[in-house]
């Protein structure tokens, strides 16, 4: 039996040295995760009123099990949602650390996304130099990229270490089913559409922790094939949240601005379905390690799974990785993972690890968290140890 290590856990999440009356301590929920050297980055989108900042850090290795978050890069970088400053951070969903020591983030510009859904600023990408923590630039999406009910929630970055100025970012619009491609070299973006970005209604029904709800979330999870082979074609793997299937497309096609939007129909079949995970296999995010193994969340099953990308995407080649509660943690739920919302494979460590945020999001949204219990966890597992002697082991 394989077990993740619980790096941090919280009953309730707080930011350090914050005493403003806007802060409602129960409203912060950890969503996205990233790791760079001695810091873990955690996003706390403004799902509800009272969240003081939407991106923070904690030290790694941990100095305490339930630390307060330190706003990144500082308090001044975060805008109040009541008197918004669109040059500052509004509501960050997820981040991406690239090989050029930069932190990219997608700021949705939306507060109260599941309630009144107030688009107080246009979505934007912001990028920070991780060696200095200075903002390098930000890019606000053109208004034509923002459809009615758009919600930009995930970002991955395609770049080589010797071509840092030629990066491409891919950002998912989960509610209006598109991917925005941003070219750093051109400082321009274009919106990519395809029928495989849409949700599957049959996969939109969720029954978790005694709750029944429907999420028609489209394209969500993304991961890039390894770039280790010189000159080899690179692919973006993707899947909608409300789906049991995985898809792929050449990144060269995404990066060809001349195709979008006028020639979208001509290239529609270049977005290829590669396989089906089976019932209750909805996944949020994914990541691919240097050895070519993809790891992905299983939100309906409270676990993660893996696939060796050198093999066909068949159910026989997918390995479910479940983790049973350890250390006698008191919980009404049976799994150490309780809704795995974000997953990252770190790219800047010599020995790669898989990192998972477990956050009980459905209970937070549709019921009431028990703040006397452990609600949020950051979990870690060594990539090689995790796949050893499984069908995912590249041997």
mmCIF file of C-alpha atoms in Angstrom, residues 45-391:
data_model
loop_
_atom_site.group_PDB
_atom_site.id
_atom_site.type_symbol
_atom_site.label_atom_id
_atom_site.label_comp_id
_atom_site.label_asym_id
_atom_site.label_seq_id
_atom_site.Cartn_x
_atom_site.Cartn_y
_atom_site.Cartn_z
ATOM 1 C CA UNK A 45 -9.364 32.484 -4.868
ATOM 2 C CA UNK A 46 -12.059 34.849 -3.697
ATOM 3 C CA UNK A 47 -14.884 32.309 -3.886
ATOM 4 C CA UNK A 48 -16.655 34.274 -1.152
ATOM 5 C CA UNK A 49 -16.348 37.633 0.580
ATOM 6 C CA UNK A 50 -13.700 38.068 3.252
ATOM 7 C CA UNK A 51 -10.585 36.573 1.595
ATOM 8 C CA UNK A 52 -7.745 39.065 2.195
ATOM 9 C CA UNK A 53 -5.361 37.861 -0.551
ATOM 10 C CA UNK A 54 -5.442 35.189 -3.232
ATOM 11 C CA UNK A 55 -1.832 33.990 -3.390
ATOM 12 C CA UNK A 56 0.432 33.123 -0.494
ATOM 13 C CA UNK A 57 3.513 31.132 0.476
ATOM 14 C CA UNK A 58 4.594 28.845 3.275
ATOM 15 C CA UNK A 59 8.104 27.493 3.930
ATOM 16 C CA UNK A 60 9.340 24.101 2.750
ATOM 17 C CA UNK A 61 10.483 21.975 4.491
ATOM 18 C CA UNK A 62 7.745 22.943 6.928
ATOM 19 C CA UNK A 63 8.595 24.726 10.134
ATOM 20 C CA UNK A 64 5.118 23.961 11.493
ATOM 21 C CA UNK A 65 2.269 21.735 10.397
ATOM 22 C CA UNK A 66 -0.414 24.451 10.091
ATOM 23 C CA UNK A 67 1.374 27.682 9.192
ATOM 24 C CA UNK A 68 -0.288 30.985 8.339
ATOM 25 C CA UNK A 69 0.111 32.042 4.714
ATOM 26 C CA UNK A 70 2.368 34.947 3.815
ATOM 27 C CA UNK A 71 0.905 36.998 0.943
ATOM 28 C CA UNK A 72 2.971 36.809 -2.250
ATOM 29 C CA UNK A 73 4.894 38.853 -3.041
ATOM 30 C CA UNK A 74 3.509 41.218 -0.389
ATOM 31 C CA UNK A 75 0.250 42.736 0.848
ATOM 32 C CA UNK A 76 0.570 45.680 -1.518
ATOM 33 C CA UNK A 77 0.289 43.391 -4.576
ATOM 34 C CA UNK A 78 -3.265 42.347 -3.622
ATOM 35 C CA UNK A 79 -6.299 44.506 -4.254
ATOM 36 C CA UNK A 80 -9.340 44.751 -2.044
ATOM 37 C CA UNK A 81 -12.361 43.229 -3.760
ATOM 38 C CA UNK A 82 -14.512 46.065 -2.464
ATOM 39 C CA UNK A 83 -12.428 48.863 -4.019
ATOM 40 C CA UNK A 84 -10.743 46.956 -6.859
ATOM 41 C CA UNK A 85 -7.446 48.007 -8.417
ATOM 42 C CA UNK A 86 -7.129 45.963 -11.607
ATOM 43 C CA UNK A 87 -3.363 46.453 -11.720
ATOM 44 C CA UNK A 88 -3.168 44.322 -8.578
ATOM 45 C CA UNK A 89 -4.130 40.690 -7.910
ATOM 46 C CA UNK A 90 -7.848 40.061 -7.585
ATOM 47 C CA UNK A 91 -8.553 36.310 -7.552
ATOM 48 C CA UNK A 92 -5.752 33.921 -8.487
ATOM 49 C CA UNK A 93 -6.802 30.361 -9.327
ATOM 50 C CA UNK A 94 -3.645 28.521 -10.323
ATOM 51 C CA UNK A 95 0.034 29.074 -11.003
ATOM 52 C CA UNK A 96 2.894 27.572 -12.989
ATOM 53 C CA UNK A 97 6.626 27.639 -12.242
ATOM 54 C CA UNK A 98 8.609 27.541 -15.497
ATOM 55 C CA UNK A 99 12.199 26.468 -16.198
ATOM 56 C CA UNK A 100 13.285 30.131 -16.322
ATOM 57 C CA UNK A 101 12.617 30.624 -12.594
ATOM 58 C CA UNK A 102 9.408 32.540 -13.151
ATOM 59 C CA UNK A 103 6.035 32.173 -11.506
ATOM 60 C CA UNK A 104 3.106 32.572 -13.919
ATOM 61 C CA UNK A 105 -0.408 32.954 -12.592
ATOM 62 C CA UNK A 106 -3.927 33.315 -13.953
ATOM 63 C CA UNK A 107 -6.026 35.935 -12.204
ATOM 64 C CA UNK A 108 -9.697 35.431 -13.093
ATOM 65 C CA UNK A 109 -10.712 38.963 -12.096
ATOM 66 C CA UNK A 110 -13.853 37.434 -10.580
ATOM 67 C CA UNK A 111 -15.071 37.524 -6.998
ATOM 68 C CA UNK A 112 -17.947 35.449 -5.597
ATOM 69 C CA UNK A 113 -17.638 33.056 -8.555
ATOM 70 C CA UNK A 114 -20.225 30.606 -7.249
ATOM 71 C CA UNK A 115 -22.637 33.177 -5.862
ATOM 72 C CA UNK A 116 -23.134 36.594 -7.479
ATOM 73 C CA UNK A 117 -20.126 36.045 -9.796
ATOM 74 C CA UNK A 118 -18.826 39.589 -10.087
ATOM 75 C CA UNK A 119 -16.293 40.182 -12.914
ATOM 76 C CA UNK A 120 -14.670 43.247 -11.353
ATOM 77 C CA UNK A 121 -11.580 43.165 -13.624
ATOM 78 C CA UNK A 122 -10.648 41.479 -16.888
ATOM 79 C CA UNK A 123 -8.696 38.223 -16.500
ATOM 80 C CA UNK A 124 -4.929 38.616 -16.636
ATOM 81 C CA UNK A 125 -1.675 36.730 -16.570
ATOM 82 C CA UNK A 126 0.954 38.005 -14.150
ATOM 83 C CA UNK A 127 4.561 36.808 -14.059
ATOM 84 C CA UNK A 128 7.096 37.125 -11.224
ATOM 85 C CA UNK A 129 10.843 36.576 -11.082
ATOM 86 C CA UNK A 130 11.311 33.965 -8.373
ATOM 87 C CA UNK A 131 14.895 35.012 -7.699
ATOM 88 C CA UNK A 132 13.842 38.568 -6.750
ATOM 89 C CA UNK A 133 10.051 38.277 -6.232
ATOM 90 C CA UNK A 134 9.621 41.272 -8.519
ATOM 91 C CA UNK A 135 6.778 41.388 -11.031
ATOM 92 C CA UNK A 136 8.153 41.093 -14.551
ATOM 93 C CA UNK A 137 4.964 41.923 -16.420
ATOM 94 C CA UNK A 138 1.233 41.351 -16.581
ATOM 95 C CA UNK A 139 -1.034 40.845 -19.569
ATOM 96 C CA UNK A 140 -4.722 41.658 -19.475
ATOM 97 C CA UNK A 141 -6.920 39.560 -21.740
ATOM 98 C CA UNK A 142 -8.706 41.440 -24.541
ATOM 99 C CA UNK A 143 -12.414 41.811 -23.866
ATOM 100 C CA UNK A 144 -13.257 39.545 -26.828
ATOM 101 C CA UNK A 145 -11.632 36.634 -24.959
ATOM 102 C CA UNK A 146 -14.080 37.064 -22.084
ATOM 103 C CA UNK A 147 -17.450 35.540 -22.907
ATOM 104 C CA UNK A 148 -20.549 35.747 -20.756
ATOM 105 C CA UNK A 149 -19.804 33.546 -17.715
ATOM 106 C CA UNK A 150 -16.167 32.922 -18.693
ATOM 107 C CA UNK A 151 -14.003 31.608 -15.854
ATOM 108 C CA UNK A 152 -10.264 31.187 -16.393
ATOM 109 C CA UNK A 153 -8.913 28.676 -13.898
ATOM 110 C CA UNK A 154 -5.761 26.885 -15.048
ATOM 111 C CA UNK A 155 -2.445 27.746 -16.720
ATOM 112 C CA UNK A 156 0.551 25.817 -18.104
ATOM 113 C CA UNK A 157 3.619 27.321 -19.757
ATOM 114 C CA UNK A 158 5.521 25.951 -22.753
ATOM 115 C CA UNK A 159 9.098 27.230 -22.778
ATOM 116 C CA UNK A 160 12.686 26.028 -23.104
ATOM 117 C CA UNK A 161 15.388 27.166 -20.686
ATOM 118 C CA UNK A 162 17.497 28.559 -23.538
ATOM 119 C CA UNK A 163 14.562 30.493 -25.057
ATOM 120 C CA UNK A 164 12.943 32.195 -22.076
ATOM 121 C CA UNK A 165 11.634 35.080 -24.176
ATOM 122 C CA UNK A 166 9.733 32.728 -26.474
ATOM 123 C CA UNK A 167 7.276 31.274 -23.965
ATOM 124 C CA UNK A 168 3.667 30.310 -24.633
ATOM 125 C CA UNK A 169 1.042 30.116 -21.900
ATOM 126 C CA UNK A 170 -2.140 28.061 -22.266
ATOM 127 C CA UNK A 171 -5.084 29.135 -20.096
ATOM 128 C CA UNK A 172 -8.407 27.283 -19.795
ATOM 129 C CA UNK A 173 -11.849 28.880 -19.809
ATOM 130 C CA UNK A 174 -13.710 26.197 -17.886
ATOM 131 C CA UNK A 175 -17.207 27.675 -18.238
ATOM 132 C CA UNK A 176 -17.065 28.842 -21.843
ATOM 133 C CA UNK A 177 -14.961 25.997 -23.169
ATOM 134 C CA UNK A 178 -11.877 27.536 -24.739
ATOM 135 C CA UNK A 179 -8.118 27.855 -24.334
ATOM 136 C CA UNK A 180 -6.400 31.213 -24.613
ATOM 137 C CA UNK A 181 -2.864 30.994 -25.997
ATOM 138 C CA UNK A 182 -0.554 33.827 -24.961
ATOM 139 C CA UNK A 183 2.739 34.444 -26.799
ATOM 140 C CA UNK A 184 5.349 36.225 -24.697
ATOM 141 C CA UNK A 185 7.429 36.988 -27.780
ATOM 142 C CA UNK A 186 4.492 38.692 -29.521
ATOM 143 C CA UNK A 187 2.800 39.917 -26.332
ATOM 144 C CA UNK A 188 -0.455 38.819 -27.937
ATOM 145 C CA UNK A 189 -3.101 36.176 -27.304
ATOM 146 C CA UNK A 190 -5.680 34.267 -29.282
ATOM 147 C CA UNK A 191 -8.582 32.056 -28.284
ATOM 148 C CA UNK A 192 -8.660 28.411 -29.384
ATOM 149 C CA UNK A 193 -11.941 26.496 -29.646
ATOM 150 C CA UNK A 194 -12.752 22.841 -30.245
ATOM 151 C CA UNK A 195 -15.722 20.551 -29.584
ATOM 152 C CA UNK A 196 -13.586 18.374 -27.310
ATOM 153 C CA UNK A 197 -13.320 21.291 -24.872
ATOM 154 C CA UNK A 198 -17.004 20.891 -23.977
ATOM 155 C CA UNK A 199 -18.277 18.976 -20.923
ATOM 156 C CA UNK A 200 -20.016 15.626 -21.175
ATOM 157 C CA UNK A 201 -23.451 15.941 -19.490
ATOM 158 C CA UNK A 202 -23.236 12.290 -18.423
ATOM 159 C CA UNK A 203 -20.114 13.163 -16.398
ATOM 160 C CA UNK A 204 -21.543 16.328 -14.853
ATOM 161 C CA UNK A 205 -23.350 14.635 -11.952
ATOM 162 C CA UNK A 206 -21.295 14.370 -8.769
ATOM 163 C CA UNK A 207 -22.241 12.518 -5.577
ATOM 164 C CA UNK A 208 -19.569 13.113 -2.950
ATOM 165 C CA UNK A 209 -19.727 13.216 0.866
ATOM 166 C CA UNK A 210 -23.516 12.866 0.823
ATOM 167 C CA UNK A 211 -23.877 15.826 -1.541
ATOM 168 C CA UNK A 212 -25.316 15.721 -5.046
ATOM 169 C CA UNK A 213 -24.445 18.538 -7.435
ATOM 170 C CA UNK A 214 -23.890 19.145 -11.129
ATOM 171 C CA UNK A 215 -20.780 20.752 -12.619
ATOM 172 C CA UNK A 216 -20.800 21.379 -16.364
ATOM 173 C CA UNK A 217 -17.110 22.303 -16.325
ATOM 174 C CA UNK A 218 -15.361 22.142 -19.675
ATOM 175 C CA UNK A 219 -11.652 22.019 -20.533
ATOM 176 C CA UNK A 220 -9.722 22.114 -17.277
ATOM 177 C CA UNK A 221 -6.750 19.792 -16.811
ATOM 178 C CA UNK A 222 -3.659 20.310 -18.991
ATOM 179 C CA UNK A 223 -0.185 18.783 -19.083
ATOM 180 C CA UNK A 224 2.697 19.035 -21.540
ATOM 181 C CA UNK A 225 4.607 16.099 -22.963
ATOM 182 C CA UNK A 226 8.288 16.103 -21.936
ATOM 183 C CA UNK A 227 10.566 18.282 -24.064
ATOM 184 C CA UNK A 228 13.654 16.109 -23.576
ATOM 185 C CA UNK A 229 13.797 14.828 -27.163
ATOM 186 C CA UNK A 230 15.472 17.427 -29.383
ATOM 187 C CA UNK A 231 13.214 18.394 -32.245
ATOM 188 C CA UNK A 232 10.415 16.073 -31.170
ATOM 189 C CA UNK A 233 6.847 17.284 -31.583
ATOM 190 C CA UNK A 234 5.341 18.401 -28.310
ATOM 191 C CA UNK A 235 1.741 17.777 -27.258
ATOM 192 C CA UNK A 236 -0.712 19.315 -24.849
ATOM 193 C CA UNK A 237 -2.831 16.689 -23.106
ATOM 194 C CA UNK A 238 -6.155 18.004 -21.816
ATOM 195 C CA UNK A 239 -9.551 17.012 -20.462
ATOM 196 C CA UNK A 240 -12.762 18.714 -19.359
ATOM 197 C CA UNK A 241 -13.624 18.369 -15.682
ATOM 198 C CA UNK A 242 -17.034 16.901 -16.577
ATOM 199 C CA UNK A 243 -15.598 14.095 -18.668
ATOM 200 C CA UNK A 244 -14.177 10.592 -18.471
ATOM 201 C CA UNK A 245 -11.874 11.070 -21.482
ATOM 202 C CA UNK A 246 -8.406 12.392 -22.277
ATOM 203 C CA UNK A 247 -7.408 14.310 -25.414
ATOM 204 C CA UNK A 248 -4.250 15.638 -27.048
ATOM 205 C CA UNK A 249 -3.234 18.273 -29.603
ATOM 206 C CA UNK A 250 0.075 19.422 -31.064
ATOM 207 C CA UNK A 251 1.392 22.568 -29.397
ATOM 208 C CA UNK A 252 2.588 23.757 -32.818
ATOM 209 C CA UNK A 253 -1.050 24.040 -33.870
ATOM 210 C CA UNK A 254 -1.977 25.988 -30.741
ATOM 211 C CA UNK A 255 0.932 28.369 -31.335
ATOM 212 C CA UNK A 256 -0.035 29.109 -34.963
ATOM 213 C CA UNK A 257 -1.970 32.350 -34.565
ATOM 214 C CA UNK A 258 -3.016 32.326 -38.229
ATOM 215 C CA UNK A 259 -5.331 29.367 -37.606
ATOM 216 C CA UNK A 260 -7.472 31.065 -34.937
ATOM 217 C CA UNK A 261 -10.342 31.639 -35.209
ATOM 218 C CA UNK A 262 -10.913 31.590 -38.976
ATOM 219 C CA UNK A 263 -9.546 28.103 -39.723
ATOM 220 C CA UNK A 264 -10.743 26.383 -36.538
ATOM 221 C CA UNK A 265 -13.117 24.054 -38.376
ATOM 222 C CA UNK A 266 -10.404 22.880 -40.774
ATOM 223 C CA UNK A 267 -8.205 21.658 -37.929
ATOM 224 C CA UNK A 268 -10.946 20.389 -35.603
ATOM 225 C CA UNK A 269 -9.909 16.746 -35.938
ATOM 226 C CA UNK A 270 -6.344 17.521 -34.910
ATOM 227 C CA UNK A 271 -7.688 17.512 -31.325
ATOM 228 C CA UNK A 272 -7.572 13.762 -30.732
ATOM 229 C CA UNK A 273 -9.399 11.629 -28.189
ATOM 230 C CA UNK A 274 -6.834 9.162 -26.838
ATOM 231 C CA UNK A 275 -8.869 7.159 -24.338
ATOM 232 C CA UNK A 276 -11.525 6.770 -21.667
ATOM 233 C CA UNK A 277 -10.858 6.386 -17.929
ATOM 234 C CA UNK A 278 -14.201 4.801 -17.082
ATOM 235 C CA UNK A 279 -17.072 5.703 -14.717
ATOM 236 C CA UNK A 280 -16.600 8.221 -11.884
ATOM 237 C CA UNK A 281 -13.164 9.159 -13.210
ATOM 238 C CA UNK A 282 -13.624 12.932 -13.425
ATOM 239 C CA UNK A 283 -10.309 14.729 -13.086
ATOM 240 C CA UNK A 284 -9.361 18.305 -12.335
ATOM 241 C CA UNK A 285 -5.637 18.768 -12.972
ATOM 242 C CA UNK A 286 -2.682 16.720 -14.183
ATOM 243 C CA UNK A 287 1.077 16.880 -14.623
ATOM 244 C CA UNK A 288 3.776 14.900 -16.424
ATOM 245 C CA UNK A 289 7.102 13.978 -14.852
ATOM 246 C CA UNK A 290 10.461 13.892 -16.646
ATOM 247 C CA UNK A 291 10.137 10.110 -17.016
ATOM 248 C CA UNK A 292 7.003 10.598 -19.146
ATOM 249 C CA UNK A 293 4.488 9.490 -16.503
ATOM 250 C CA UNK A 294 1.318 11.557 -16.197
ATOM 251 C CA UNK A 295 -0.330 11.930 -12.804
ATOM 252 C CA UNK A 296 -3.903 13.151 -12.539
ATOM 253 C CA UNK A 297 -6.526 13.703 -9.870
ATOM 254 C CA UNK A 298 -9.605 11.532 -9.362
ATOM 255 C CA UNK A 299 -11.984 13.968 -7.677
ATOM 256 C CA UNK A 300 -14.946 11.589 -7.462
ATOM 257 C CA UNK A 301 -12.790 8.809 -6.020
ATOM 258 C CA UNK A 302 -10.609 10.782 -3.564
ATOM 259 C CA UNK A 303 -7.375 9.627 -5.137
ATOM 260 C CA UNK A 304 -4.920 10.161 -7.945
ATOM 261 C CA UNK A 305 -3.927 7.957 -10.854
ATOM 262 C CA UNK A 306 -1.051 7.603 -13.310
ATOM 263 C CA UNK A 307 -0.340 6.736 -16.930
ATOM 264 C CA UNK A 308 2.941 6.097 -18.750
ATOM 265 C CA UNK A 309 2.588 8.297 -21.838
ATOM 266 C CA UNK A 310 4.740 5.848 -23.830
ATOM 267 C CA UNK A 311 1.837 3.378 -23.658
ATOM 268 C CA UNK A 312 -1.678 3.518 -25.064
ATOM 269 C CA UNK A 313 -4.275 5.345 -22.972
ATOM 270 C CA UNK A 314 -6.307 2.266 -22.097
ATOM 271 C CA UNK A 315 -7.805 1.347 -18.747
ATOM 272 C CA UNK A 316 -5.299 -1.507 -18.423
ATOM 273 C CA UNK A 317 -2.512 1.077 -18.535
ATOM 274 C CA UNK A 318 -4.037 3.407 -15.935
ATOM 275 C CA UNK A 319 -3.123 2.853 -12.300
ATOM 276 C CA UNK A 320 -5.390 4.136 -9.539
ATOM 277 C CA UNK A 321 -3.483 5.266 -6.475
ATOM 278 C CA UNK A 322 -5.608 5.472 -3.334
ATOM 279 C CA UNK A 323 -4.500 6.438 0.120
ATOM 280 C CA UNK A 324 -6.085 5.353 3.363
ATOM 281 C CA UNK A 325 -6.145 7.655 6.373
ATOM 282 C CA UNK A 326 -3.113 7.325 8.616
ATOM 283 C CA UNK A 327 -1.818 8.658 11.949
ATOM 284 C CA UNK A 328 -5.276 8.222 13.507
ATOM 285 C CA UNK A 329 -6.470 11.588 12.214
ATOM 286 C CA UNK A 330 -10.024 12.106 13.411
ATOM 287 C CA UNK A 331 -12.319 12.492 10.392
ATOM 288 C CA UNK A 332 -15.799 11.386 9.337
ATOM 289 C CA UNK A 333 -14.319 10.620 5.921
ATOM 290 C CA UNK A 334 -12.189 7.584 5.186
ATOM 291 C CA UNK A 335 -9.531 8.911 2.822
ATOM 292 C CA UNK A 336 -6.443 10.982 3.455
ATOM 293 C CA UNK A 337 -7.263 12.712 0.161
ATOM 294 C CA UNK A 338 -10.624 14.467 0.445
ATOM 295 C CA UNK A 339 -11.273 16.046 -2.936
ATOM 296 C CA UNK A 340 -7.887 16.370 -4.696
ATOM 297 C CA UNK A 341 -8.337 19.751 -6.347
ATOM 298 C CA UNK A 342 -4.876 20.548 -7.685
ATOM 299 C CA UNK A 343 -1.880 18.404 -8.581
ATOM 300 C CA UNK A 344 1.621 19.440 -9.615
ATOM 301 C CA UNK A 345 4.781 17.570 -10.541
ATOM 302 C CA UNK A 346 7.639 19.819 -9.482
ATOM 303 C CA UNK A 347 10.050 20.654 -12.259
ATOM 304 C CA UNK A 348 12.843 22.376 -10.332
ATOM 305 C CA UNK A 349 13.860 19.594 -7.954
ATOM 306 C CA UNK A 350 16.542 16.976 -8.725
ATOM 307 C CA UNK A 351 14.262 14.252 -7.380
ATOM 308 C CA UNK A 352 10.750 14.875 -8.646
ATOM 309 C CA UNK A 353 7.655 14.685 -6.474
ATOM 310 C CA UNK A 354 3.915 14.783 -6.979
ATOM 311 C CA UNK A 355 2.099 17.400 -4.891
ATOM 312 C CA UNK A 356 -1.632 17.401 -4.178
ATOM 313 C CA UNK A 357 -4.007 19.856 -2.517
ATOM 314 C CA UNK A 358 -6.930 18.157 -0.752
ATOM 315 C CA UNK A 359 -9.577 20.713 0.202
ATOM 316 C CA UNK A 360 -13.127 19.300 0.586
ATOM 317 C CA UNK A 361 -14.354 21.895 -1.913
ATOM 318 C CA UNK A 362 -17.905 20.502 -2.327
ATOM 319 C CA UNK A 363 -18.520 20.738 1.415
ATOM 320 C CA UNK A 364 -17.118 24.283 1.428
ATOM 321 C CA UNK A 365 -19.457 25.292 -1.413
ATOM 322 C CA UNK A 366 -22.656 23.393 -0.667
ATOM 323 C CA UNK A 367 -22.616 22.496 3.018
ATOM 324 C CA UNK A 368 -20.603 23.526 6.075
ATOM 325 C CA UNK A 369 -17.036 22.571 6.928
ATOM 326 C CA UNK A 370 -16.383 21.335 10.443
ATOM 327 C CA UNK A 371 -13.584 23.613 11.619
ATOM 328 C CA UNK A 372 -12.761 21.333 14.525
ATOM 329 C CA UNK A 373 -11.588 18.750 11.960
ATOM 330 C CA UNK A 374 -8.722 18.684 9.446
ATOM 331 C CA UNK A 375 -10.153 20.208 6.247
ATOM 332 C CA UNK A 376 -7.160 21.030 4.072
ATOM 333 C CA UNK A 377 -3.962 19.125 3.349
ATOM 334 C CA UNK A 378 -0.868 19.420 1.198
ATOM 335 C CA UNK A 379 0.389 15.971 0.279
ATOM 336 C CA UNK A 380 3.583 14.826 -1.403
ATOM 337 C CA UNK A 381 4.937 11.608 -2.907
ATOM 338 C CA UNK A 382 8.180 10.719 -4.688
ATOM 339 C CA UNK A 383 7.531 10.114 -8.413
ATOM 340 C CA UNK A 384 9.749 7.022 -8.744
ATOM 341 C CA UNK A 385 8.502 5.409 -5.558
ATOM 342 C CA UNK A 386 4.901 6.110 -6.476
ATOM 343 C CA UNK A 387 5.022 4.213 -9.789
ATOM 344 C CA UNK A 388 7.459 1.473 -8.812
ATOM 345 C CA UNK A 389 6.164 -1.990 -9.768
ATOM 346 C CA UNK A 390 2.958 -0.516 -11.215
ATOM 347 C CA UNK A 391 1.787 -0.426 -14.828
#
